[in-house]
């Protein structure tokens, strides 16, 4: 019976053609479908740019105008005239420093506040107010405080990404199952052992949620901050291109910013998948 | 040996968010010896986990103190290790790491190698070598619980506390773990306290079962000793003769807890007076037996209504215990009782507390027999004398006879029958209380050698070829009282007209049952699920079904139920006196010095006479002859003490004045 069924199935597949066949298969569809969507988008975009009073270049024009930048991301002609790799690298460096600081301070603060009812009651309203402040609103204050562009930008990253980390860590600590707390009580774990063996591992899933939101916010903030403070960085690159009326460069930079943001998010997600045990997910 | 754990007058009050308080536990007194296994059982929310947590130190009592090993419990500690309901393993650690964390912390004074050895040894003990490096997320529920037990035992606690440890497991896994736990506890002489919902689990594992009443203000309602010898096997404990009686004891307790609230609401409703009767809303208790026919008929055929009792509810109880408890608590207005129960309650048979109960009507006579196991028949045991010889020939064996309640005539008749043949019912055999429905299975399993019980159980034992009827009522005491109507004396005092109306309704029903023309209809009524819920073939009212007990020899004539007739329904002081002497004879109650007063108060002939006269029945005059029993002795009513002293086989007698409360005058 089964012998006669198998060839018939094959025949059916051949009959529907190549593209629909790819779309029918769930795995290949995940790749093929977005490609179709992007292609469609590019075509529409290109069609619009043909208009007589179009202000923005079409995709073909963008690529041809920025071809130098695309094929040569590593050039360094001094000052701010550097390849896109170096621009993004500079931005990532600031994010790395600011975000790392935010993670360290945010997690520690979150654990302390989460375990202490008094501190939580005292600080939670303040956190709730501060977290709603837009990243750029911090910039003048930090410039006034640090007097220098680079530390100010790092501070903006720090202050933007710290709130989700703190708040998620607090929730994580407060959500520790009573069972784990009971285990630590029965075993009479010391306070340090309790933090290291119970609180921290139990909170890890929540911490990673906070980190993931934080990294997204910090990448948002760095672009805006760099536009204002200048120097090397993808944000200032965009601002510079605007001043030079080079719309194609701006569009290229936007694509790069989007892709890097996505990669950062995936990176944190990947680490979380490695670290968080199955049962806590 | 002194107590290892002591809970002294523990109260636990929770303060609610709205400012109120909830008293969870009230006045808990519990003492646990070293090496004991205790189960806490009760309905959800009765505070059993709270009690466990207080012993663990995870929670503290509002009042009172818990002592463990003569030290007051203030904080949790590893000497009182808890096995939590949901395992409480740390999911980011492997099995080995979970155990190691505990061992490293608690056994810190051991060397690293020794600690490692302890960990590995306990992994092997629960058979998890193959999963030692897995994380809890990869384990099944049973395996997780094994890890939790290994972790608990690895730190060598003095006291093991288990909070519904097997609640979430499937039956097979649970069974295996229960046996493992028992074995471990026994080998290590552990003291353990376990919270459980599972009656069979409690019986299997425990030395004592502590039953908590429902909250608010839960307290210990009862403590049951489980005397099943160890080591126990899961499949074998059920064959222990007292297993099912203990099991039904616990289930009875739990059911009773459920009913209490409903009953209290019913009482609050109060008495409804109508038609010149003080109370027409009555709750009448009965047991699903053939002998409950008059009550069922009075209800179904409208005799209650006819006499003005318009709101009668028949309350079906599962055991005589239910009747005594609910009469004592005042939940029932009246009840069908074994003939000895009013006397037993009045003389303080229940917890040595006298509850004056009166009877004004005998509902049925006869219907009982004594059955012994078929193997005696095969050995040629046909009579009492043969039975005695058979017992003598096997002195190394413990012989056990079953009966249903100490206050029932079964108990008294069985003892009288044994004693008349020279068998001391307390020394030569062992008389144990078993619910009727479990009698036959116990006989079949060889847990008991025989029983005395009402029909249809003798019949069924004979039909199944398990036992044979060695004596019926005809051979012991033809026409003995079976079931009577019992009410509390203070109730009779408060509702005299209602009392007479009740007797009238039931007396008329008795006559209805006794009429052979109605037999089929009565059978049909009784077979309904709210009464007996059994096949009509098992309901034997009048003529015996001779085929069903047709053992070739000895074929016994069958004494059937008598529901009505001259001298049948009238309560008899002579009979009650006989019951009184027999109960005193076996030490169930003291013999009352004021026996005349008690008899007069207990037998309410006046209500019966009034009822009979008003119904036009000619059963008013008293003409019963003295009781003649099968052994030829005639019971002398003038000198009961002399009679008791003349008996050879008896328990040590004690005589006491039973002070009955003066019945309160009725407040209208």
Tab-separated table of C-alpha atoms in Angstrom, chain A residues 179-183 185-190 193 196-199 201-203 275 277-280, chain B residues 58 76-78 80-82 84 86 88-92 101-102 105-106 135-137 144 151 155:
chain	number	residue	atom	x	y	z
A	179	UNK	CA	9.789	26.770	48.110
A	180	UNK	CA	13.296	27.969	47.322
A	181	UNK	CA	13.162	30.387	50.220
A	182	UNK	CA	12.008	27.569	52.503
A	183	UNK	CA	14.856	25.371	51.333
A	185	UNK	CA	15.721	28.583	55.590
A	186	UNK	CA	15.702	24.922	56.480
A	187	UNK	CA	19.315	24.539	55.414
A	188	UNK	CA	20.128	27.733	57.318
A	189	UNK	CA	22.061	29.261	54.436
A	190	UNK	CA	23.951	32.416	55.327
A	193	UNK	CA	24.995	31.891	50.354
A	196	UNK	CA	24.621	33.445	45.546
A	197	UNK	CA	22.923	30.021	45.615
A	198	UNK	CA	19.280	30.959	45.528
A	199	UNK	CA	18.421	34.563	44.727
A	201	UNK	CA	20.145	31.926	39.912
A	202	UNK	CA	16.417	32.123	40.546
A	203	UNK	CA	16.304	35.650	39.166
A	275	UNK	CA	22.228	30.166	30.725
A	277	UNK	CA	17.659	26.165	32.812
A	278	UNK	CA	14.721	24.558	31.018
A	279	UNK	CA	12.417	24.497	33.998
A	280	UNK	CA	12.606	28.255	34.561
B	58	UNK	CA	8.880	27.964	58.943
B	76	UNK	CA	13.830	26.311	60.769
B	77	UNK	CA	16.868	24.080	60.850
B	78	UNK	CA	18.349	21.080	59.088
B	80	UNK	CA	13.937	19.081	61.013
B	81	UNK	CA	14.222	18.600	57.279
B	82	UNK	CA	11.140	19.140	55.168
B	84	UNK	CA	7.978	19.780	50.262
B	86	UNK	CA	6.368	20.346	44.990
B	88	UNK	CA	11.544	22.364	45.872
B	89	UNK	CA	14.583	21.344	43.922
B	90	UNK	CA	16.686	24.172	42.563
B	91	UNK	CA	16.186	23.922	38.796
B	92	UNK	CA	19.562	25.368	37.891
B	101	UNK	CA	24.383	21.981	48.303
B	102	UNK	CA	22.514	20.641	51.328
B	105	UNK	CA	26.107	23.260	54.194
B	106	UNK	CA	24.850	20.947	56.913
B	135	UNK	CA	18.665	18.894	35.939
B	136	UNK	CA	15.229	18.666	37.559
B	137	UNK	CA	13.564	19.876	34.360
B	144	UNK	CA	12.113	14.642	41.488
B	151	UNK	CA	18.403	15.463	49.850
B	155	UNK	CA	21.704	15.654	55.905
